[in-house]
XYZ file of C-alpha atoms in Angstrom:
714
model
C 104.769 111.964 83.203
C 103.380 115.349 84.102
C 106.215 117.680 84.987
C 106.142 118.717 88.623
C 105.885 122.480 88.949
C 107.347 122.499 92.408
C 109.713 120.323 94.374
C 108.856 119.471 97.917
C 111.696 117.746 99.609
C 110.885 116.767 103.191
C 113.681 115.166 105.120
C 112.766 114.632 108.779
C 111.096 117.898 109.795
C 112.707 120.276 107.319
C 111.347 121.479 103.996
C 113.546 122.828 101.208
C 113.364 123.640 97.525
C 115.555 122.363 94.719
C 114.981 122.386 90.979
C 116.674 120.270 88.353
C 117.083 122.058 85.062
C 115.871 119.190 82.893
C 113.441 117.294 85.127
C 112.169 118.674 88.429
C 111.883 115.966 91.063
C 109.693 115.428 94.086
C 111.274 113.825 97.142
C 109.880 112.697 100.460
C 111.386 110.891 103.446
C 109.129 109.303 106.067
C 110.435 107.344 109.024
C 108.636 104.642 110.991
C 111.217 102.459 112.728
C 112.452 99.985 111.658
C 111.353 101.255 108.226
C 112.881 104.223 106.418
C 110.764 105.294 103.433
C 112.042 107.375 100.541
C 109.933 108.588 97.613
C 111.243 109.951 94.332
C 109.081 111.108 91.424
C 110.023 113.000 88.289
C 109.018 113.136 84.651
C 110.643 109.742 84.075
C 109.340 107.436 86.787
C 108.097 107.177 90.383
C 109.737 105.006 93.048
C 109.204 104.169 96.707
C 112.302 102.774 98.413
C 112.052 101.153 101.843
C 115.056 100.185 103.939
C 114.288 97.867 106.834
C 116.956 97.734 109.516
C 116.012 95.826 112.683
C 117.831 96.627 115.894
C 117.781 95.500 119.497
C 114.474 97.351 119.989
C 112.712 95.495 117.175
C 110.334 93.080 118.879
C 108.953 91.323 115.810
C 111.166 88.455 114.658
C 109.479 88.598 111.237
C 111.175 91.938 110.512
C 114.279 91.188 108.449
C 116.981 93.427 106.928
C 115.608 94.397 103.549
C 115.810 96.773 100.618
C 112.473 97.086 98.823
C 111.611 99.181 95.781
C 107.980 99.625 94.684
C 106.838 101.222 91.436
C 103.293 102.400 90.663
C 103.711 101.370 87.030
C 102.446 97.814 86.811
C 102.284 97.526 90.612
C 105.864 96.364 90.238
C 108.738 95.935 92.617
C 112.061 94.466 93.629
C 112.939 93.221 97.092
C 116.299 92.089 98.439
C 116.424 90.298 101.803
C 119.724 90.273 103.687
C 121.255 88.595 106.708
C 124.519 89.021 108.548
C 127.227 86.699 107.246
C 128.106 85.628 110.778
C 124.534 85.343 112.156
C 124.781 88.572 114.121
C 122.717 91.758 113.925
C 122.878 93.466 110.537
C 122.230 97.182 110.201
C 121.774 98.951 106.883
C 120.906 102.466 105.781
C 120.986 104.725 102.742
C 123.617 107.425 102.373
C 123.604 110.719 100.512
C 125.237 110.795 97.111
C 128.651 112.420 97.060
C 127.804 113.838 93.629
C 124.578 115.754 94.343
C 123.879 115.187 98.056
C 120.600 113.403 97.374
C 119.610 110.019 98.791
C 118.056 108.735 95.564
C 118.548 109.367 91.876
C 116.651 108.345 88.762
C 117.911 105.754 86.283
C 116.847 106.273 82.657
C 118.495 104.201 79.931
C 117.229 103.671 76.369
C 116.319 100.182 75.235
C 119.095 98.266 73.535
C 119.072 98.329 69.736
C 116.862 95.562 68.418
C 115.428 94.677 71.820
C 111.998 93.020 71.869
C 110.956 95.555 74.486
C 111.352 99.127 73.230
C 110.520 100.735 76.593
C 113.433 102.482 78.304
C 114.982 100.912 81.386
C 114.016 103.189 84.262
C 114.085 103.095 88.032
C 116.043 104.328 90.987
C 119.586 104.282 92.336
C 121.189 105.043 95.673
C 123.912 104.127 98.153
C 123.269 101.411 100.724
C 125.630 100.859 103.657
C 126.084 97.566 105.547
C 127.569 97.814 109.015
C 128.797 94.196 108.851
C 129.515 91.626 106.137
C 126.176 90.642 104.631
C 124.531 88.074 102.394
C 121.694 88.831 100.003
C 119.825 85.585 100.455
C 116.507 86.240 98.703
C 115.585 88.475 95.756
C 111.929 88.810 94.698
C 111.524 90.570 91.357
C 108.431 91.469 89.354
C 105.159 92.180 91.134
C 104.463 93.919 94.421
C 101.894 91.153 94.945
C 104.681 88.548 94.967
C 106.532 90.547 97.632
C 103.340 91.082 99.641
C 102.454 87.389 99.495
C 105.881 86.543 100.849
C 105.933 89.120 103.630
C 102.373 88.529 104.823
C 101.764 84.975 103.693
C 104.208 83.159 105.918
C 107.033 83.171 103.390
C 105.015 81.967 100.394
C 107.075 82.056 97.212
C 106.089 80.965 93.719
C 108.654 78.557 92.231
C 107.731 79.868 88.774
C 108.738 83.359 89.858
C 111.834 82.458 91.835
C 113.241 79.906 89.406
C 113.352 82.587 86.712
C 115.746 84.790 88.710
C 119.184 85.006 87.106
C 122.321 85.800 89.123
C 125.369 87.224 87.361
C 128.323 89.517 87.718
C 127.762 93.217 87.100
C 130.814 94.990 85.753
C 134.167 93.942 87.138
C 133.300 93.866 90.854
C 129.499 94.015 91.179
C 126.631 91.554 91.234
C 123.161 91.529 89.727
C 119.856 89.700 89.955
C 117.392 89.906 87.078
C 114.147 88.265 86.075
C 112.175 88.359 82.848
C 108.456 88.577 83.510
C 105.950 86.004 82.364
C 105.159 88.220 79.359
C 108.581 87.323 77.964
C 109.608 90.927 77.251
C 109.630 92.887 80.518
C 112.588 92.563 82.884
C 113.334 93.692 86.421
C 116.948 94.164 87.493
C 118.639 94.960 90.785
C 122.404 95.385 90.803
C 125.070 96.358 93.318
C 128.525 97.908 92.845
C 131.074 98.630 95.613
C 132.029 102.228 96.357
C 134.449 103.988 98.699
C 136.810 101.022 98.831
C 134.203 98.390 99.789
C 134.930 94.780 98.928
C 133.838 93.412 95.571
C 130.424 91.771 95.459
C 130.866 88.003 95.360
C 128.429 85.446 93.966
C 128.071 82.437 96.240
C 126.719 79.500 94.276
C 124.766 76.613 95.666
C 121.150 75.543 95.700
C 120.293 79.207 95.301
C 122.785 81.854 94.296
C 123.534 84.546 96.869
C 125.467 87.781 96.833
C 128.049 88.561 99.490
C 128.952 92.093 100.589
C 131.631 93.331 102.916
C 131.002 95.957 105.545
C 130.786 99.220 103.616
C 128.832 101.158 101.019
C 127.504 99.917 97.682
C 125.595 101.594 94.897
C 122.342 99.834 94.088
C 120.186 100.288 91.008
C 116.670 98.852 90.745
C 115.214 99.131 87.239
C 112.566 97.743 84.907
C 111.306 98.382 81.351
C 107.544 98.625 81.739
C 105.341 101.504 80.433
C 105.149 104.330 82.961
C 102.096 106.180 84.282
C 101.178 109.842 83.825
C 101.474 111.235 87.342
C 99.441 114.208 88.571
C 101.559 116.830 90.301
C 100.288 118.358 93.566
C 98.980 121.354 91.624
C 97.176 119.052 89.177
C 95.515 116.810 91.747
C 94.117 119.750 93.737
C 91.494 122.250 92.594
C 92.279 125.942 92.280
C 90.844 126.823 95.678
C 93.085 124.273 97.398
C 96.480 125.147 95.912
C 97.554 126.637 99.236
C 97.712 123.138 100.687
C 100.872 122.518 98.675
C 102.758 124.810 101.035
C 100.654 124.273 104.142
C 100.803 120.454 104.012
C 103.764 119.695 101.770
C 104.324 116.128 102.930
C 100.647 115.184 102.578
C 100.202 116.722 99.138
C 103.429 115.095 97.961
C 102.065 111.760 99.196
C 98.751 112.392 97.463
C 100.556 113.192 94.225
C 102.607 109.996 94.450
C 99.326 108.018 94.501
C 97.569 110.088 91.795
C 97.706 109.449 88.037
C 95.728 110.640 85.056
C 93.805 107.366 84.717
C 93.464 106.209 88.347
C 94.348 106.883 91.964
C 96.269 104.197 93.855
C 95.364 102.859 97.297
C 98.664 103.052 99.180
C 102.351 102.305 99.266
C 104.061 100.018 99.272
C 101.608 97.140 99.690
C 98.612 98.402 97.719
C 100.246 100.405 94.958
C 97.431 99.934 92.450
C 93.720 100.533 91.818
C 91.294 99.560 94.579
C 87.758 100.720 93.807
C 86.526 101.109 97.376
C 89.611 102.990 98.515
C 89.620 105.448 95.648
C 85.885 106.209 95.825
C 85.752 106.637 99.601
C 88.801 108.887 99.351
C 87.190 110.940 96.602
C 83.977 111.310 98.609
C 85.894 112.548 101.645
C 88.203 114.804 99.598
C 85.809 116.007 96.900
C 86.024 119.601 98.163
C 89.751 119.808 97.344
C 90.256 117.486 94.343
C 90.556 118.810 90.800
C 87.522 118.515 88.539
C 86.973 118.458 84.806
C 88.844 116.674 82.052
C 92.223 115.468 83.326
C 91.233 116.095 86.943
C 91.482 113.751 89.902
C 87.733 113.189 90.350
C 87.268 112.062 86.763
C 90.342 109.865 87.081
C 88.669 108.076 89.989
C 85.252 107.706 88.341
C 86.737 106.709 84.991
C 88.960 104.051 86.554
C 85.974 102.516 88.324
C 83.730 102.483 85.256
C 86.501 101.062 83.042
C 86.755 98.025 85.323
C 83.053 97.187 85.770
C 82.070 93.612 84.935
C 79.853 94.341 81.959
C 78.044 91.018 82.352
C 76.536 91.645 85.788
C 77.506 95.222 86.675
C 79.833 94.361 89.573
C 82.443 97.009 90.326
C 86.072 95.892 90.443
C 87.678 95.690 93.875
C 91.347 95.301 92.879
C 92.985 95.228 89.489
C 95.521 92.606 88.462
C 98.027 93.887 85.951
C 101.618 93.530 84.877
C 103.475 90.422 85.952
C 100.770 89.392 88.420
C 98.102 89.410 85.714
C 100.271 87.051 83.661
C 100.827 84.858 86.719
C 97.090 84.513 87.374
C 96.451 83.730 83.713
C 99.091 80.986 83.805
C 97.308 79.374 86.741
C 94.300 79.029 84.427
C 96.428 77.644 81.612
C 96.223 80.895 79.639
C 99.153 82.724 78.069
C 98.095 86.348 78.506
C 99.290 89.598 80.057
C 95.888 91.291 79.822
C 94.735 92.969 83.042
C 91.919 91.421 85.046
C 89.858 92.259 88.110
C 88.821 90.873 91.474
C 85.037 91.121 91.873
C 84.482 89.457 95.243
C 83.446 92.517 97.276
C 79.803 93.398 98.007
C 80.285 96.997 99.163
C 82.011 98.678 96.233
C 79.056 98.710 93.800
C 77.059 101.117 95.966
C 79.794 103.749 96.118
C 79.795 104.410 92.372
C 76.349 106.041 92.060
C 77.046 108.090 95.212
C 80.238 109.526 93.733
C 78.624 110.031 90.318
C 75.752 111.981 91.905
C 78.096 114.131 93.971
C 80.053 115.069 90.852
C 77.701 114.953 87.851
C 74.675 116.402 89.649
C 75.971 118.409 92.602
C 78.813 120.363 90.959
C 78.710 122.891 88.115
C 81.733 121.408 86.340
C 80.393 117.884 86.768
C 77.051 118.801 85.217
C 78.806 120.251 82.190
C 81.018 117.180 81.897
C 78.370 114.461 82.302
C 77.552 113.972 78.621
C 81.076 114.061 77.151
C 82.427 111.908 79.977
C 79.719 109.247 79.884
C 79.981 108.876 76.117
C 83.633 107.837 76.410
C 84.397 104.239 75.420
C 86.189 101.806 77.717
C 89.716 100.672 76.822
C 91.290 99.062 79.916
C 89.674 95.603 79.940
C 89.556 93.698 76.660
C 86.018 92.510 77.375
C 84.781 96.112 77.873
C 86.428 97.565 74.790
C 84.246 100.138 73.012
C 81.427 99.949 75.575
C 80.290 103.442 76.591
C 80.833 104.582 80.164
C 77.113 105.352 80.528
C 76.205 101.772 79.614
C 78.678 100.281 82.071
C 77.547 102.558 84.918
C 73.921 101.750 84.139
C 74.620 98.038 84.460
C 75.902 98.627 87.979
C 72.753 100.600 88.807
C 70.605 97.838 87.318
C 72.366 95.312 89.527
C 71.777 97.453 92.616
C 68.081 97.859 91.827
C 67.735 94.118 91.287
C 69.462 92.909 94.456
C 67.788 95.473 96.725
C 64.230 94.872 95.505
C 63.550 91.746 97.628
C 64.187 93.518 100.953
C 62.205 96.560 99.823
C 59.298 94.154 99.331
C 59.801 91.915 102.389
C 61.964 92.965 105.339
C 63.484 89.645 106.377
C 67.103 88.714 107.054
C 67.365 86.459 104.016
C 66.770 89.474 101.765
C 69.685 91.488 103.173
C 73.018 91.701 101.314
C 75.269 88.728 102.151
C 78.909 87.993 101.387
C 79.278 85.988 98.208
C 79.192 82.224 98.518
C 82.630 80.791 99.155
C 84.095 84.142 100.218
C 85.096 84.992 103.791
C 85.406 88.725 103.073
C 83.351 91.272 101.187
C 83.757 94.800 102.542
C 86.434 97.022 104.056
C 87.090 94.743 107.050
C 88.529 92.280 104.570
C 90.768 90.159 106.784
C 89.497 86.667 107.486
C 88.433 87.566 111.031
C 87.388 91.144 110.277
C 83.665 90.404 110.576
C 84.010 87.861 113.366
C 82.543 85.145 111.171
C 79.535 87.228 110.169
C 78.258 87.134 106.598
C 75.750 89.999 106.469
C 77.783 93.209 106.913
C 76.426 96.048 109.031
C 77.946 98.906 107.022
C 76.753 97.618 103.658
C 73.145 96.970 104.637
C 72.425 99.946 106.883
C 74.365 102.662 105.057
C 75.859 101.857 101.657
C 72.714 100.290 100.196
C 70.296 103.105 101.062
C 72.871 105.764 100.135
C 73.467 104.088 96.773
C 69.724 103.915 96.136
C 69.257 107.587 97.027
C 71.992 108.443 94.533
C 70.423 106.345 91.760
C 67.121 108.187 92.272
C 68.874 111.560 91.929
C 70.903 110.458 88.893
C 67.730 109.241 87.213
C 65.988 112.547 87.918
C 68.953 114.296 86.290
C 68.652 112.166 83.150
C 71.887 110.230 83.672
C 70.071 106.918 83.154
C 67.552 107.744 80.405
C 66.618 104.081 79.940
C 65.197 103.967 83.470
C 63.141 107.085 84.267
C 61.157 104.967 86.748
C 64.169 104.839 89.058
C 63.550 108.443 90.069
C 60.626 107.149 92.098
C 61.392 103.464 92.684
C 64.960 103.881 93.927
C 63.833 106.510 96.436
C 61.128 104.204 97.773
C 63.603 101.350 98.098
C 66.040 103.655 99.897
C 63.457 104.661 102.481
C 62.780 101.055 103.404
C 66.465 100.228 103.673
C 67.124 103.353 105.768
C 64.328 102.692 108.226
C 64.191 98.914 108.492
C 67.764 97.571 108.572
C 69.203 98.880 111.848
C 66.901 96.708 113.945
C 68.585 93.504 112.760
C 72.033 94.600 113.985
C 71.107 96.157 117.313
C 72.710 94.802 120.481
C 71.452 95.893 123.901
C 73.221 94.799 127.088
C 71.953 95.566 130.577
C 74.183 97.572 132.890
C 74.941 94.644 135.203
C 75.693 92.245 132.345
C 77.849 94.862 130.613
C 79.949 95.347 133.746
C 80.407 91.585 134.117
C 81.375 91.192 130.451
C 83.924 94.005 130.669
C 85.543 92.575 133.787
C 85.684 89.122 132.209
C 87.231 90.542 129.044
C 89.823 92.438 131.081
C 90.697 89.207 132.880
C 90.775 87.036 129.740
C 93.045 89.447 127.878
C 95.158 90.525 130.862
C 94.227 94.074 129.941
C 96.950 96.416 131.130
C 94.764 99.499 131.302
C 91.737 100.243 133.481
C 88.440 98.480 132.814
C 86.505 101.773 133.159
C 83.324 99.989 134.234
C 82.366 103.056 136.286
C 81.500 104.697 132.941
C 78.634 102.251 132.423
C 75.602 104.096 133.776
C 72.817 102.229 131.989
C 72.145 99.747 129.209
C 74.843 99.563 126.539
C 73.549 99.690 122.963
C 75.518 99.270 119.763
C 75.203 97.728 116.317
C 77.151 94.536 115.640
C 79.718 94.215 112.881
C 77.580 91.756 110.948
C 74.954 89.055 111.276
C 76.248 85.520 111.515
C 75.909 82.071 112.975
C 73.043 79.637 112.554
C 70.463 82.215 113.671
C 72.001 85.258 111.938
C 72.354 87.071 115.233
C 74.526 90.190 115.498
C 78.249 89.653 115.979
C 78.621 91.357 119.359
C 81.589 93.552 118.520
C 81.251 97.317 118.993
C 82.750 99.193 116.054
C 83.248 102.476 114.214
C 81.138 101.621 111.160
C 78.415 103.967 112.406
C 80.469 106.526 110.472
C 79.080 105.331 107.129
C 75.524 106.150 108.077
C 76.443 109.514 109.595
C 78.457 110.512 106.520
C 76.306 109.099 103.718
C 72.722 109.511 104.938
C 70.505 112.253 106.302
C 67.807 110.023 107.757
C 64.392 111.389 108.655
C 63.101 108.808 111.139
C 63.501 111.112 114.135
C 63.376 108.579 116.979
C 65.767 106.273 115.178
C 68.154 109.111 114.285
C 68.281 110.373 117.860
C 68.902 106.915 119.309
C 71.563 106.179 116.696
C 73.420 109.431 117.303
C 73.287 108.954 121.070
C 74.849 105.503 121.072
C 77.615 106.722 118.716
C 78.329 109.655 121.009
C 78.448 107.332 124.015
C 81.045 105.102 122.349
C 83.259 108.081 121.557
C 82.925 109.603 125.027
C 83.494 106.313 126.867
C 86.962 104.857 127.139
C 87.929 101.394 125.954
C 86.964 98.693 126.830
C 83.586 100.253 127.717
C 83.598 102.355 124.541
C 85.933 102.892 121.598
C 88.015 105.834 122.760
C 91.718 105.759 123.647
C 94.627 108.190 123.557
C 95.690 106.712 120.213
C 92.285 107.092 118.552
C 89.022 105.169 118.216
C 89.479 101.427 117.970
C 87.690 100.103 114.910
C 86.559 97.083 116.955
C 85.826 96.466 120.622
C 85.035 92.791 121.369
C 84.584 93.260 125.131
C 80.836 92.576 124.963
C 81.161 89.376 122.954
C 81.062 87.126 126.021
C 83.084 84.707 123.932
C 86.814 84.364 124.482
C 87.303 82.716 121.103
C 85.559 85.567 119.300
C 87.285 88.335 121.251
C 90.594 86.623 120.551
C 90.122 87.473 116.872
C 90.228 91.203 117.665
C 93.580 91.855 119.323
C 95.976 94.749 118.856
C 97.943 92.544 116.471
C 94.953 91.973 114.175
C 94.460 94.031 111.024
C 90.875 94.885 111.985
C 91.147 94.324 115.732
C 91.640 96.750 118.612
C 93.585 99.057 116.309
C 93.076 102.497 114.763
C 92.426 103.224 111.089
C 92.975 106.824 110.026
C 90.213 106.980 107.431
C 87.613 105.747 109.919
C 88.530 108.685 112.147
C 88.128 110.981 109.137
C 84.752 109.602 108.125
C 83.453 109.654 111.698
C 84.538 113.273 112.060
C 83.058 114.249 108.699
C 79.865 112.317 109.424
C 79.221 113.823 112.841
C 80.027 117.232 111.400
C 77.392 116.722 108.714
C 74.757 115.621 111.205
C 75.408 118.583 113.484
C 75.350 120.945 110.484
C 71.786 119.831 109.780
C 70.789 121.728 112.904
C 71.432 125.000 111.050
C 69.276 124.008 108.082
C 65.590 124.622 107.360
C 64.579 121.077 108.323
C 66.569 120.653 111.528
C 66.129 117.176 113.034
C 64.497 116.812 116.440
C 67.791 115.963 118.179
C 68.921 119.545 117.522
C 66.356 120.876 119.981
C 67.168 118.348 122.680
C 70.002 117.906 125.141
C 71.317 115.276 122.749
C 72.779 117.965 120.499
C 75.130 118.946 123.321
C 76.251 115.347 123.824
C 76.942 114.884 120.112
C 78.941 118.133 120.119
C 80.950 116.868 123.094
C 81.656 113.619 121.241
C 82.644 115.552 118.123
C 85.073 117.679 120.123
C 86.497 114.648 121.952
C 87.031 112.918 118.611
C 88.917 115.906 117.233
C 91.013 116.075 120.378
C 92.267 112.539 119.785
C 92.698 113.170 116.042
C 94.878 116.203 116.748
C 96.854 114.230 119.317
C 97.703 111.623 116.676
C 98.639 113.844 113.739
C 101.951 111.996 113.393
C 100.134 108.769 112.464
C 97.277 110.100 110.344
C 98.763 109.651 106.864
C 99.483 105.972 107.528
C 97.073 103.111 107.028
C 96.568 101.596 110.484
C 98.357 101.623 113.816
C 98.353 99.629 117.018
C 99.300 100.452 120.602
C 101.040 99.467 123.779
C 100.013 100.417 127.295
C 102.501 102.305 129.448
C 100.699 104.656 131.813
C 98.268 105.197 128.964
C 97.864 104.029 125.385
C 100.849 104.797 123.149
C 100.810 104.444 119.330
C 102.902 101.610 117.922
C 103.197 100.443 114.285
C 101.031 97.405 113.613
C 104.120 95.626 112.293
C 105.497 95.540 115.844
C 103.032 92.729 116.554
C 102.067 91.392 113.135
C 103.437 90.247 109.800
C 101.098 92.852 108.288
C 103.119 95.957 107.499
C 100.999 99.103 107.437
C 101.436 101.345 104.411
C 103.316 104.500 105.323
C 101.063 106.482 102.970
C 97.470 105.478 102.251
C 95.112 107.328 99.939
C 92.111 107.385 102.256
C 94.353 108.341 105.166
C 95.213 111.574 103.351
C 91.594 112.714 103.599
C 92.401 114.962 106.564
C 93.635 117.361 103.897
C 89.927 118.027 103.344
C 88.282 116.975 106.618
C 88.497 119.706 109.266
C 86.850 120.468 112.572
C 83.793 122.574 111.907
C 82.093 125.144 114.127
C 78.862 123.194 114.663
């Protein structure tokens, strides 16, 4: 693992510096009650430790006392669920080591002589305190996916995983759980030993073995023997011009480093601690001004990871990788004995992001232009089926797919020729919860923004000689893009008269017992927006206002002047108008506003407890801010759009400023994945987990993009 040049230790609000002589470590503590998050990275391993300690203020009954350890290597983890021995409230917390004063330490033990697995046993150790006698009732060892499926899937557990857990004594007075993975050679352990006079750990046998602890402090060690990743330090993940961020934004750059490795960037922790193509590419596009370039840099790590995982048969880009114990588990379900990694290819949005990112790097940067040939001649190694296929060939297959599936609409502009979700799939783009698109199957963001942007990029890449087999794309892809830019918005447009809009808002406020004001006085004319998707028997727009306008603002510089002006104006209106009339609240822009649905069943799918409901996503704020900034910046260029010379420019500026006001007000939440709210004389931010079994990641790659996205003077 790359040696960290600096140590950033952030506990609460303080920042200090400490160096270990043999292996400098990076530490980070982030609190979001009832979750305490601790990160430790060094040249041995990287670990994220979460202690969950419910109290009387914890409203969600699904939140249980828990110690969870997540490792980037193999998307691996170990979880221990506790309960009070006497059915009361159980509190737990980590304590500082009496030896070095740190909360966490690294475990690094060589493999036993003659062991089938020669990898060292590595992980993390610390001191956990129970304020009452406790029982460890459920260990889950192996894959983060197994833990995630349990926590978010209504308690789903695989018997094949759980039946392999072994319970045994550890030393003279400790206890241990262990499990050998499906590969037969990798093992995860979690063990506990009493300290400071605490009672011995006792194994309670029965249908399932449990561990019993007295009130007191115990050392825990969570370890595994899986190959580790090569982590990029903060100085390695950032370009030379951005090194100052390491001091200016220590917690954010430490978080970014924890998710950054020489061969891929990870989506978030703890729940998505692995490759996700969409997440990494959108993050790279938003952060390209600060990320390191060239061989060994962050941008090439992102692009290389995506190309490595392309389905070489049809060119589809991988959404999520399956590796480690979970890859073996999925293979077993198919009757195959294999630990080889595999990919999920169900998404329809991710393909289009690859040519956009390739253009921005290999055409639009000096280093990228010099690196195009050596990089694209590399041979794939990650997937067995792609072995020895050149990167250029794999990327070209994705471009060929895009050209093929977009040709029908370029020829005939009918709904049936738009991009649909794949048959049998209920999700296909970033709103990938089952109700995220409100039942729609033709996504707004994909068809009106990602497709034309991807086509524009293919045209530019072809002009630059990146795809020498298809010189015709330089012309054809541009023509396709123009049609998709100009002719797709009309299918998604929703227009509601002023009187109907007021009635719908009042009905929504009544149906949902909305605590805040209805704000119907802000409706001064027809309300126009673009629905989340097309759906139903007639493929009509799903009447849910949303933030996905940001894709078009960020990715496209459209030239249809009337359409551009109208599109910008309705976006500005939604930012300037308060929910439920618009999208704006004190906690940020809601990614969905179902108030105009006129359908209680549909609006009920978009609550503040829903993953893609009336909640705030940090990266959508970032892309909206970056997108509006780009559109306003066009006014200073040689081909300024018509809106720049109209009163509309002032409205868009006002919306841009209002957006940044709410972003700055919510700085405390921005590095997290998603947050919800409660109303108490105004909207107050609340973790999504307060209302849902979905537990937002405390750090999320695309939520760190505010390192690069700033308010511009436009």
